[in-house]
mmCIF file of C-alpha atoms in Angstrom:
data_model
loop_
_atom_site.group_PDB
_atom_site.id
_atom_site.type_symbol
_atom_site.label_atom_id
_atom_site.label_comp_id
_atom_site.label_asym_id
_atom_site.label_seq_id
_atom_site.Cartn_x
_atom_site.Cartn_y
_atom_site.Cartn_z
ATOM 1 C CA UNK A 522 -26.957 48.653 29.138
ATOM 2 C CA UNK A 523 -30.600 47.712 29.535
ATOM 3 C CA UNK A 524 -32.009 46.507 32.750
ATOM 4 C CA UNK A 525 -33.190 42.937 33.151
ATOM 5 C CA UNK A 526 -36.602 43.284 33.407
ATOM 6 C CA UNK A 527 -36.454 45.238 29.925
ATOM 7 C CA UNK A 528 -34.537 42.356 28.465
ATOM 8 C CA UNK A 529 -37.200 39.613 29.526
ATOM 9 C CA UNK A 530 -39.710 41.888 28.303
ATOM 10 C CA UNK A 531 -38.151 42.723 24.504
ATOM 11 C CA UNK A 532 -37.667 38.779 24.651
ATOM 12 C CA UNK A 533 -40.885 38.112 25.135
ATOM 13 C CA UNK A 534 -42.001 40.649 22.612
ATOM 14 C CA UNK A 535 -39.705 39.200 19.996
ATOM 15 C CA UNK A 536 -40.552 35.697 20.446
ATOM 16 C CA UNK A 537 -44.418 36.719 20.745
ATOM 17 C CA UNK A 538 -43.457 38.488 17.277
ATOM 18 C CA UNK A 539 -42.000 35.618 15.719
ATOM 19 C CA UNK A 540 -44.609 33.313 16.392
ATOM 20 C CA UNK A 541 -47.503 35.437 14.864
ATOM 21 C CA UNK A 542 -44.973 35.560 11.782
ATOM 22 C CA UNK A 543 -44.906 31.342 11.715
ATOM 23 C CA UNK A 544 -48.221 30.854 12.942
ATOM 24 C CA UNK A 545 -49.737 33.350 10.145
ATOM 25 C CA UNK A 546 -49.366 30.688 7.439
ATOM 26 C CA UNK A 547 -50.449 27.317 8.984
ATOM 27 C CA UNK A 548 -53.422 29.180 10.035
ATOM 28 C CA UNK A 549 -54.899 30.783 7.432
ATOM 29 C CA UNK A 550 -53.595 28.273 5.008
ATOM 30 C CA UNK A 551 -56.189 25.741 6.804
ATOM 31 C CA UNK A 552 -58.804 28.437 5.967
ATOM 32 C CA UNK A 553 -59.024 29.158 2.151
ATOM 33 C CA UNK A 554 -58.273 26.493 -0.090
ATOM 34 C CA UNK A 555 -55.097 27.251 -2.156
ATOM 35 C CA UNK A 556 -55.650 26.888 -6.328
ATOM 36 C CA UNK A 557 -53.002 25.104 -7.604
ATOM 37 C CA UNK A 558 -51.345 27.750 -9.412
ATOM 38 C CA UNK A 559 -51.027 30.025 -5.709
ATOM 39 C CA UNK A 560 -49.694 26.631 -4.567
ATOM 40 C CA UNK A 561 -46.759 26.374 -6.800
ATOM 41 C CA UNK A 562 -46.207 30.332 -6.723
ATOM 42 C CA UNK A 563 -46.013 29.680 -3.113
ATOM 43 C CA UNK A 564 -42.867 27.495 -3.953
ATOM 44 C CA UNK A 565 -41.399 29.513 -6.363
ATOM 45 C CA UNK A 566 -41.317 32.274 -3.193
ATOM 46 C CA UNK A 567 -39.996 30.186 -1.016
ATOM 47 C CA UNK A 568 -37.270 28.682 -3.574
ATOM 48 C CA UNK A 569 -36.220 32.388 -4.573
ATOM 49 C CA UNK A 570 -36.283 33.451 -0.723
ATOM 50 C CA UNK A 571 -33.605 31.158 0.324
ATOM 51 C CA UNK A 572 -31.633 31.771 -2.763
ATOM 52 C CA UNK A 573 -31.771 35.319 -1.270
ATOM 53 C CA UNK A 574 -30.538 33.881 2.169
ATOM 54 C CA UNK A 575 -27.789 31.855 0.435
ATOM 55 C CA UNK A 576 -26.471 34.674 -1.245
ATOM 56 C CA UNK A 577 -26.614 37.097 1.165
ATOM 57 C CA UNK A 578 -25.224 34.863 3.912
ATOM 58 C CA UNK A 579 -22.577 34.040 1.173
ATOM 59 C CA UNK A 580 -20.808 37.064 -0.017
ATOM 60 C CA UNK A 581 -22.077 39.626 2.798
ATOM 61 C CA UNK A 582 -21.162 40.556 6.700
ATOM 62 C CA UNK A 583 -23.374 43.298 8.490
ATOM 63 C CA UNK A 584 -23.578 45.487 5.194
ATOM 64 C CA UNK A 585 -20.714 45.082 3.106
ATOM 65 C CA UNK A 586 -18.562 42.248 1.878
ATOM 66 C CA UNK A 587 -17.593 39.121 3.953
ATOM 67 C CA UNK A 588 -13.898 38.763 2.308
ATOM 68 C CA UNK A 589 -13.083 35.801 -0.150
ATOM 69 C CA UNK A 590 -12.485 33.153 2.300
ATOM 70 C CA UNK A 591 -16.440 32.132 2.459
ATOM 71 C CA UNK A 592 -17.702 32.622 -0.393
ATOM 72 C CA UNK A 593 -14.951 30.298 -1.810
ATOM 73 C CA UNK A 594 -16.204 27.715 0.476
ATOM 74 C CA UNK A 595 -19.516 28.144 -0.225
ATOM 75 C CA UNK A 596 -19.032 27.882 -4.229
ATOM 76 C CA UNK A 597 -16.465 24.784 -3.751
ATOM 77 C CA UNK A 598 -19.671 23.073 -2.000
ATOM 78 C CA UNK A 599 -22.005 24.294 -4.250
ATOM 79 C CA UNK A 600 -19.559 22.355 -6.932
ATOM 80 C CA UNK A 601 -19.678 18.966 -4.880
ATOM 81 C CA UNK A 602 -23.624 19.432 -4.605
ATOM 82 C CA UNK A 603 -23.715 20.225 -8.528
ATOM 83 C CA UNK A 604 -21.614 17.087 -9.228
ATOM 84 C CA UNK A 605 -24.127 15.209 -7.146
ATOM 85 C CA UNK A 606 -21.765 14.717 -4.285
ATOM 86 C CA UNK A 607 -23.149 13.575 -0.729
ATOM 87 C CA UNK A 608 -24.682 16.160 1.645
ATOM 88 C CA UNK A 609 -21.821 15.425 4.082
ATOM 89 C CA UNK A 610 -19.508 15.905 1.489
ATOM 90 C CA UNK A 611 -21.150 19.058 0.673
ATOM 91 C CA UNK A 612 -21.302 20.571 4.145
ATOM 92 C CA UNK A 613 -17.662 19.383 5.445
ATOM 93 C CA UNK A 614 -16.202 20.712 1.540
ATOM 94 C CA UNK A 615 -17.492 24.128 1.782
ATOM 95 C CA UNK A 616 -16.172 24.413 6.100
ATOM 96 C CA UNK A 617 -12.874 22.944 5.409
ATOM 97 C CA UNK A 618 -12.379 25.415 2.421
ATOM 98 C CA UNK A 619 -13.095 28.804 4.413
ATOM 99 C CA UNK A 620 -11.150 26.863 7.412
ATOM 100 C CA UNK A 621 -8.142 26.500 5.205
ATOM 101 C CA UNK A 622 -7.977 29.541 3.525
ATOM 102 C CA UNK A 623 -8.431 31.732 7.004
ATOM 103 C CA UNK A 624 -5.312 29.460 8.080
ATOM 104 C CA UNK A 625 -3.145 30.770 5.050
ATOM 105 C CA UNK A 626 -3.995 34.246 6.311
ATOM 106 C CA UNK A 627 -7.251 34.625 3.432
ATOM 107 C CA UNK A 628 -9.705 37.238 5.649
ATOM 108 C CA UNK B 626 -33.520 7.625 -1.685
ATOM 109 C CA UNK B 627 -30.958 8.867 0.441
ATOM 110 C CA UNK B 628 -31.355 8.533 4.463
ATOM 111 C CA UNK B 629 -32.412 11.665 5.627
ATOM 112 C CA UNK B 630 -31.326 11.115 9.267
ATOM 113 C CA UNK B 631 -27.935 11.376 8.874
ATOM 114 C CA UNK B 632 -27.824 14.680 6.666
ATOM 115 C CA UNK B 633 -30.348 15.958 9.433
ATOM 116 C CA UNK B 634 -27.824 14.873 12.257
ATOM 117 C CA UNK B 635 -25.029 16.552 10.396
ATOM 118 C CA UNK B 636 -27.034 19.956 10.222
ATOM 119 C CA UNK B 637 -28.173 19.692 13.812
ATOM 120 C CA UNK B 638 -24.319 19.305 15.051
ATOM 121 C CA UNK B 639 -22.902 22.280 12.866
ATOM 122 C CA UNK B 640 -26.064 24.503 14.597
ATOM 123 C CA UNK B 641 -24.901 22.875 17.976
ATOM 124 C CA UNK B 642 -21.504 24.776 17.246
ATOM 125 C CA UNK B 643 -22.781 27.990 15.978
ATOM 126 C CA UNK B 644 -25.279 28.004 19.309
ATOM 127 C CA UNK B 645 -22.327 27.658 21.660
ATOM 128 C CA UNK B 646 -20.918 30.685 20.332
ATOM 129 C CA UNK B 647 -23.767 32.403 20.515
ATOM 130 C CA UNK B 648 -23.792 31.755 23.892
ATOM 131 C CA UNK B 649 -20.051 32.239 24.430
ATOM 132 C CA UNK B 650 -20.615 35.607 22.404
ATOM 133 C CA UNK B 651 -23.459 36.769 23.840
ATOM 134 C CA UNK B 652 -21.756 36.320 27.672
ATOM 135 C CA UNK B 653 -18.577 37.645 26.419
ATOM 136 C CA UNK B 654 -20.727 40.932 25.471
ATOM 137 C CA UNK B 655 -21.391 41.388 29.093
ATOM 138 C CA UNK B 656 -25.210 39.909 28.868
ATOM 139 C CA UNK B 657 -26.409 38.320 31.592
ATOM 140 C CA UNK B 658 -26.072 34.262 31.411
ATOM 141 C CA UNK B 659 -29.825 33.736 31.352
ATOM 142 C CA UNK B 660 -30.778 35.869 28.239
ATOM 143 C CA UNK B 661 -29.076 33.938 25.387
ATOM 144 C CA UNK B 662 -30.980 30.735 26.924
ATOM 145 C CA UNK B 663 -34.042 32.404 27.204
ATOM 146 C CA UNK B 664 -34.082 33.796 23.641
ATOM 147 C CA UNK B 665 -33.128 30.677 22.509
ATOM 148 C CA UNK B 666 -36.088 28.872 23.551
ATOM 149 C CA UNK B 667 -38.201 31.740 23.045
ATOM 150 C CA UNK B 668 -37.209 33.085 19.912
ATOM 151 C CA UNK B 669 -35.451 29.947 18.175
ATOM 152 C CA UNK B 670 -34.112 32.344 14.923
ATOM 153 C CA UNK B 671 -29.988 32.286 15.101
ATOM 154 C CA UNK B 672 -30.011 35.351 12.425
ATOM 155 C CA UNK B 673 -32.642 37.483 14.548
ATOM 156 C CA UNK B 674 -31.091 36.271 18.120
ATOM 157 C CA UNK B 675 -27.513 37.371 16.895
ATOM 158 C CA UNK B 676 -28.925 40.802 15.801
ATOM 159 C CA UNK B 677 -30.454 41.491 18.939
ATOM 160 C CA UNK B 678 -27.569 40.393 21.430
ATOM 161 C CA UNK B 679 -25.136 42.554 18.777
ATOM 162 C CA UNK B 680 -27.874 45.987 19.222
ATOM 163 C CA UNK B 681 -28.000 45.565 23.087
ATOM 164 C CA UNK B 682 -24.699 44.670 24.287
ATOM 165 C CA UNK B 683 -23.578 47.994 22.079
ATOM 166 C CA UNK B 684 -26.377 50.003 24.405
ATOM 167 C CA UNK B 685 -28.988 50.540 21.445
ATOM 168 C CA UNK B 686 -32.311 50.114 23.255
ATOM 169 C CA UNK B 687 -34.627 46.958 23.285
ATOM 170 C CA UNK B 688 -37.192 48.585 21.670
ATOM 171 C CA UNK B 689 -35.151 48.685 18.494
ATOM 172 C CA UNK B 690 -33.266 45.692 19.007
ATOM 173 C CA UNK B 691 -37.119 43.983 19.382
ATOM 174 C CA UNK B 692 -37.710 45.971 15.436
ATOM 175 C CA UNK B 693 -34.684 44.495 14.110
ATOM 176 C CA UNK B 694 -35.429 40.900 14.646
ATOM 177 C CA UNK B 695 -38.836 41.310 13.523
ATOM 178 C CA UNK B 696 -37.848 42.735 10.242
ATOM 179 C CA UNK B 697 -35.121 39.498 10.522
ATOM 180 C CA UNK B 698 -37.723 37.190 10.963
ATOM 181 C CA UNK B 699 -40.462 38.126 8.775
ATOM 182 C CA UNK B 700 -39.579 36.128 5.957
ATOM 183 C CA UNK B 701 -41.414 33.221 8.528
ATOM 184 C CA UNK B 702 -44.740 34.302 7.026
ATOM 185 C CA UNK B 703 -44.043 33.468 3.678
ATOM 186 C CA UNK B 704 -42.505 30.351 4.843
ATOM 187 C CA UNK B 705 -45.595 29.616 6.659
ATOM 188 C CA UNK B 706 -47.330 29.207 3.544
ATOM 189 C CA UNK B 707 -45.401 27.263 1.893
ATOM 190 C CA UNK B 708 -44.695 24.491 4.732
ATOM 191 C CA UNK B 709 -48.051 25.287 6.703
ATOM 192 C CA UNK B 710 -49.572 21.855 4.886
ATOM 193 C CA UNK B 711 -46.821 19.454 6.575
ATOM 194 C CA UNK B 712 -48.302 20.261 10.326
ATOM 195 C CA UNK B 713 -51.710 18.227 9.710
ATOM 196 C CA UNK B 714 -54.442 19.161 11.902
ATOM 197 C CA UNK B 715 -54.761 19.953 15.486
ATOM 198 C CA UNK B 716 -53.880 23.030 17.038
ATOM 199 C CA UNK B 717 -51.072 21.799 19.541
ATOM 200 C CA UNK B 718 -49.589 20.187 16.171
ATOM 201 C CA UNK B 719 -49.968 23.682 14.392
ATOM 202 C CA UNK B 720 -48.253 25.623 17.518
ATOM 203 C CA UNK B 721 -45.465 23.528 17.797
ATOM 204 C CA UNK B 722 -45.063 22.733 14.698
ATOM 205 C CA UNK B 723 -45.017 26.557 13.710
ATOM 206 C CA UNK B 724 -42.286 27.557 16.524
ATOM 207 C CA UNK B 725 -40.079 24.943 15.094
ATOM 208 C CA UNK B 726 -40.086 26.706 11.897
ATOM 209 C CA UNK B 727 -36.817 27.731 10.870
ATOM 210 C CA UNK B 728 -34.863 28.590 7.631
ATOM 211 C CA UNK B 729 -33.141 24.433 7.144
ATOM 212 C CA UNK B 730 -36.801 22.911 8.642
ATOM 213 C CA UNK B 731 -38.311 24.658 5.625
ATOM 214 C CA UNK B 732 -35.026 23.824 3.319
ATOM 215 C CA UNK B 733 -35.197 20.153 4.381
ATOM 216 C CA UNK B 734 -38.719 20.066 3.214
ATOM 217 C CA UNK B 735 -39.048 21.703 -0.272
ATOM 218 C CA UNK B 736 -36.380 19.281 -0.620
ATOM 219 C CA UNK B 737 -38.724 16.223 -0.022
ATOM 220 C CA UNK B 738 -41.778 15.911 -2.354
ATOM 221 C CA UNK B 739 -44.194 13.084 -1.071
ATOM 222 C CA UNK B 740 -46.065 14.305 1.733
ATOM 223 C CA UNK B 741 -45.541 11.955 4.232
ATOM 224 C CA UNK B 742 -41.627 12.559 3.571
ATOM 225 C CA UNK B 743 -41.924 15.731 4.279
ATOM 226 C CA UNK B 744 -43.904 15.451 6.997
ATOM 227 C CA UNK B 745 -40.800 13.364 8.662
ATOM 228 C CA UNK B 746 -38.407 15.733 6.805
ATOM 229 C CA UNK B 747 -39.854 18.856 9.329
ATOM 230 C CA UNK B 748 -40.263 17.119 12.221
ATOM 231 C CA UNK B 749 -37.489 15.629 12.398
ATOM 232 C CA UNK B 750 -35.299 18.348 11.263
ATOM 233 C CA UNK B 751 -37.561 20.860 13.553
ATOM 234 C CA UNK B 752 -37.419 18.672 17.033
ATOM 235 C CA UNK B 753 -33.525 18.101 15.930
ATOM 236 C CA UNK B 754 -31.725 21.551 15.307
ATOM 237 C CA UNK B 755 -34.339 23.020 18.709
ATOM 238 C CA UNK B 756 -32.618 20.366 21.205
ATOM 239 C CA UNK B 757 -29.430 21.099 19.782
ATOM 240 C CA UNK B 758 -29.185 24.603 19.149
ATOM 241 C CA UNK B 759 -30.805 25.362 22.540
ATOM 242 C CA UNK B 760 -28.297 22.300 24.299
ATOM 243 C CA UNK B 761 -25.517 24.222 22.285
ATOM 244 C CA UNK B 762 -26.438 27.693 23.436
ATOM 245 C CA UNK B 763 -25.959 26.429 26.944
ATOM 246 C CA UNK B 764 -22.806 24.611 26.492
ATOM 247 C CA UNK B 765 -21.630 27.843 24.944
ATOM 248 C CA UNK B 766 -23.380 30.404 27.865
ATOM 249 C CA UNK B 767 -21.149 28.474 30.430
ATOM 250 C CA UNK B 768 -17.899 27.082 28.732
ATOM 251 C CA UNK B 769 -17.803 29.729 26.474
ATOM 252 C CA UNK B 770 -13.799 29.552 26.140
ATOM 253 C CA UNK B 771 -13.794 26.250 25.159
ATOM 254 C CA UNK B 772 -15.621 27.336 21.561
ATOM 255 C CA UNK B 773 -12.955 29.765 20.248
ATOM 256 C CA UNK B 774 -13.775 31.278 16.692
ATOM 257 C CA UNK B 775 -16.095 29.246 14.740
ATOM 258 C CA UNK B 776 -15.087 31.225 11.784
ATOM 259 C CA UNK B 777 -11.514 29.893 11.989
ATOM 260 C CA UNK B 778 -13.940 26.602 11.520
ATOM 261 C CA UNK B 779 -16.057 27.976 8.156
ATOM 262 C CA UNK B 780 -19.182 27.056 10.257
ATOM 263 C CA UNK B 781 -19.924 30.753 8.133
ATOM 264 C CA UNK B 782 -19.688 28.371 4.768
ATOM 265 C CA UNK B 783 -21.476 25.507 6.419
ATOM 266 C CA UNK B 784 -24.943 27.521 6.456
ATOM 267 C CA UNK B 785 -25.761 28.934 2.724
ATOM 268 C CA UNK B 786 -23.751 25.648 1.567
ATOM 269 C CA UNK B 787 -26.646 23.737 3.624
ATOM 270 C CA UNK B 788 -29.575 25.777 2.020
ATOM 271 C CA UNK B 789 -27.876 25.517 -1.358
ATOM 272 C CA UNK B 790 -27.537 21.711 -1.760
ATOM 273 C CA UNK B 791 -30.935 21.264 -0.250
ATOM 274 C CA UNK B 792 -32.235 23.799 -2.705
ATOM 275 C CA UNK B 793 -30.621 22.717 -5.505
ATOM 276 C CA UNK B 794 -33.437 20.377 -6.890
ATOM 277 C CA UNK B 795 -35.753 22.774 -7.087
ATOM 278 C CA UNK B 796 -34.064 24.739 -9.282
ATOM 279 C CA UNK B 797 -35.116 22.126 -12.608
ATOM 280 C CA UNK B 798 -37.045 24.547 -14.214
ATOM 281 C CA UNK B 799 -35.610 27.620 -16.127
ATOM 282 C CA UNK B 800 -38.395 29.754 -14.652
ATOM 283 C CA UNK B 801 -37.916 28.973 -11.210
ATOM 284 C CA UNK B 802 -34.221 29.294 -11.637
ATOM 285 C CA UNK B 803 -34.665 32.882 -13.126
ATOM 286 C CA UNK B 804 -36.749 34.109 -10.604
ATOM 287 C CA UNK B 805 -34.261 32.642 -8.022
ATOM 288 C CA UNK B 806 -31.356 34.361 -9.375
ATOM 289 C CA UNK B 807 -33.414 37.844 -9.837
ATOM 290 C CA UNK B 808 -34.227 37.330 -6.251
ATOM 291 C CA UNK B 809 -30.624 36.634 -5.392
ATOM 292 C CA UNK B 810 -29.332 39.781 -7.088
ATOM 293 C CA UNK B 811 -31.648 41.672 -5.680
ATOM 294 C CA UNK B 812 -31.257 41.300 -2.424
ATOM 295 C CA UNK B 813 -27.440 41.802 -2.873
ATOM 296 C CA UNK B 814 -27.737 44.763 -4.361
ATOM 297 C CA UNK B 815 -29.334 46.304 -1.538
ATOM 298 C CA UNK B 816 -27.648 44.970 1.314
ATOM 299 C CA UNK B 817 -25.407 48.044 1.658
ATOM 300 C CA UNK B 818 -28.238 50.508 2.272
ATOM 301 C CA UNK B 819 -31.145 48.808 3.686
ATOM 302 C CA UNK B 820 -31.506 47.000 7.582
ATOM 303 C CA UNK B 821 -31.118 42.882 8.135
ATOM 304 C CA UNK B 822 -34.160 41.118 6.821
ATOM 305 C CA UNK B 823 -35.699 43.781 4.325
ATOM 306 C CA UNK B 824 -33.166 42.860 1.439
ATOM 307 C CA UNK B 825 -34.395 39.297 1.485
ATOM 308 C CA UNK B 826 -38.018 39.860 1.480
ATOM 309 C CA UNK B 827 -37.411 43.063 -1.523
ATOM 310 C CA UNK B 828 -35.992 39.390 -3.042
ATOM 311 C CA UNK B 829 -39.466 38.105 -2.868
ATOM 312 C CA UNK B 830 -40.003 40.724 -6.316
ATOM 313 C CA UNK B 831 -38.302 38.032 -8.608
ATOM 314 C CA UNK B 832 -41.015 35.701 -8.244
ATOM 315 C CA UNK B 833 -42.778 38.265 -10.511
ATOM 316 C CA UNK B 834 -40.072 36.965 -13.304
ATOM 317 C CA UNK B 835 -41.505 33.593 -12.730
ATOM 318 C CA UNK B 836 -45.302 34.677 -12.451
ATOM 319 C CA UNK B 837 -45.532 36.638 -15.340
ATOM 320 C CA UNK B 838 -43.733 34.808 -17.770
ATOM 321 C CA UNK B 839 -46.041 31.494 -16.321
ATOM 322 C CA UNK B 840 -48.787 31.985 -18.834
ATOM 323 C CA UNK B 841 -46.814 33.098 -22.019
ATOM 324 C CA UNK B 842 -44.573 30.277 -21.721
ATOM 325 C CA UNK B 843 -47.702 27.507 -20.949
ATOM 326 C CA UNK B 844 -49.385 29.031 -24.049
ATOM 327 C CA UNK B 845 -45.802 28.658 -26.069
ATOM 328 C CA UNK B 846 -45.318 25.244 -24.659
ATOM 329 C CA UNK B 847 -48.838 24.576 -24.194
ATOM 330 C CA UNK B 848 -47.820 21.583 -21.639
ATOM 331 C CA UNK B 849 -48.783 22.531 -18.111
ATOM 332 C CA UNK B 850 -46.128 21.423 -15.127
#
C-alpha cells in the first residue's frame, strides 16, 4: 500500500482539486453578468444533474445493478414525496423499506 | 412554509451515519486512522472520498485514486453556477461558502426560491452536514464496530430519496422534466462502461432536450416563464 507521505500528498491534491471545481462558479459567476435565459438553463443543468445522481445512486453499485432492495425504497419514498408526504416521512419510508426487505433476505 | 431546520437536521444525522462508516470502512481497509479525517475535512465529497479509500486500500496508486475523485467531483463546477449567487460578496464568504458545496447544500437550495431563503437554506445545510459528517467520520475512525452495516439500515435509500423529494418541485414544467429524465437515462445507460463521475456529467446532454425545444415551444405558447 502507499506510503504516508503519498497519502497526505494525493489528499491534498484532491481537495486542492475539488475546490478549483466549487470555487470555478462563484467566481466567475461574479464576473459576467448572466442573461436570464443562461440563468434558468443553469437550473435546468443542475435539476437534470441530480436526477442523474438519483438514478444512478438508485438502481446502480460500482458498475452494474444494486439488487431490488434499494431501489424499492427509493421509489416507495419517491411515492410519499409525490403524495406530498413530509420530508421525514420521505427519508425514514424509503430506509425502512430497503431495511426491511434486506431482513427478509431481498439482496 | 415548512421549517427547514428540522428536514436539514434529519439529513445531517443520516450523513452522520454514513460518515462513521466511512471511517469504520476506511480503518477496517487497513488505512491509517488519520487519513479518513483528513480527507474529510479536506475533501468534504462522501462519493469521491469512498472512491479513493476503495482504489488505495486495494493497492491502485494515489495518482489514480487522486483522477478518480476528480472525475467524481467535477459535477461541482456546474453546481457552482447554479448556487454561486447564494454566497454574496466577500471572498472569505465565497471560499467557505464554496468548500461547503456539496450535492444536498445545492439540493436544499434549488428547493428554496426567495433569495434570502436560500441563502439560509445553504448555509445552514452547508455548516450542518460539514460538522456532522466530519464528527461522524471520527466517531466511525475510532468505534468503528459499533456502526455495523449501514446497508442493513437503507442509509443506501436515504440519499437519492433525499435529492428526489427536494427535487421534486422543480420538476413543474414538462420541459424541465424531459430533459431530467433524458439526463437520467443517460447516465444509466452508461454506467456499465464508463468510470464514477463521467456518466453523470454525459447526463448534462439532456439539457439540450430542454434548450432546444425552449424557443419553439415560447413561439407555440408565446407566454414566456
Amino acid at each position: 500500500m502507499s506510503s504516508g507521505t503519498d497519502l497526505v500528498v494525493a489528499t491534498a491534491v484532491l481537495g486542492a482539486g475539488t475546490f478549483a471545481f466549487r470555487f470555478a462558479g462563484p467566481v466567475l459567476r461574479s464576473r459576467v453578468a448572466l442573461p436570464a435565459r443562461a440563468e434558468r438553463l443553469l437550473t435546468v443543468a443542475v435539476v437534470v444533474l441530480l436526477a442523474a445522481l438519483v438514478a444512478t445512486s438508485a438502481l446502480t453499485d460500482a458498475h452494474s445493478f444494486a439488487g431490488p432492495a434499494r431501489p424499492a425504497g427509493v421509489a416507495v419514498g419517491a411515492l410519499c414525496a409525490w403524495r406530498k408526504a413530509p420530508f421525514l416521512v420521505v427519508v425514514l419510508a424509503a430506509a425502512a423499506t430497503t431495511a426491511a426487505l434486506r431482513l427478509l433476505g431481498m439482496p | 412554509m415548512y421549517g427547514l431546520t428540522p428536514d436539514v437536521a434529519l439529513v445531517c444525522a443520516a450523513d452522520a451515519v454514513v460518515g462513521a462508516s466511512f471511517g469504520a470502512i476506511a480503518v477496517g481497509l487497513g488505512l491509517p486512522p488519520w487519513l479518513p479525517m483528513l480527507m474529510s475535512v479536506v475533501v468534504f465529497a462522501g462519493a469521491a472520498q469512498f472512491l479513493f479509500v476503495g482504489l488505495v486500500a486495494a493497492g491502485g496508486s494515489p495518482i489514480a485514486a487522486v483522477a478518480a475523485g476528480l472525475l467524481v467531483n467535477a459535477r461541482h463546477v456546474p453546481f457552482g453556477f447554479a448556487v454561486g449567487d447564494v454566497f454574496g460578496t466577500g471572498w472569505l464568504r465565497r471560499i467557505v461558502g464554496s468548500h461547503l458545496m456539496v450535492d444536498e447544500t445545492v439540493a436544499f437550495t434549488l428547493a428554496q426560491h426567495e433569495p434570502a431563503r436560500r441563502r439560509t437554506a445553504y448555509w445552514l445545510c452547508g455548516t450542518g452536514l460539514f460538522l456532522s459528517w466530519n464528527a461522524g467520520v471520527v466517531l466511525g475512525t475510532y468505534g468503528g464496530q459499533a456502526v455495523g452495516d449501514t446497508d442493513a439500515l437503507g442509509l443506501d435509500a436515504a440519499f437519492p430519496a433525499v435529492l428526489l423529494a427536494l427535487l421534486l418541485p422543480s420538476l413543474g414544467t414538462p420541459r424541465t422534466r424531459r430533459a431530467a429524465l433524458a439526463g437520467a437515462l443517460i447516465a444509466l445507460a452508461v454506467t456499465p462502461f464508463l468510470p464514477a463521475g463521467l456518466p453523470v456529467l454525459l447526463a448534462l446532454a439532456g439539457v439540450a432536450v430542454a434548450g432546444a425545444e425552449r424557443d419553439g415551444q415560447s413561439v407555440a405558447a408565446g407566454s414566456p416563464q
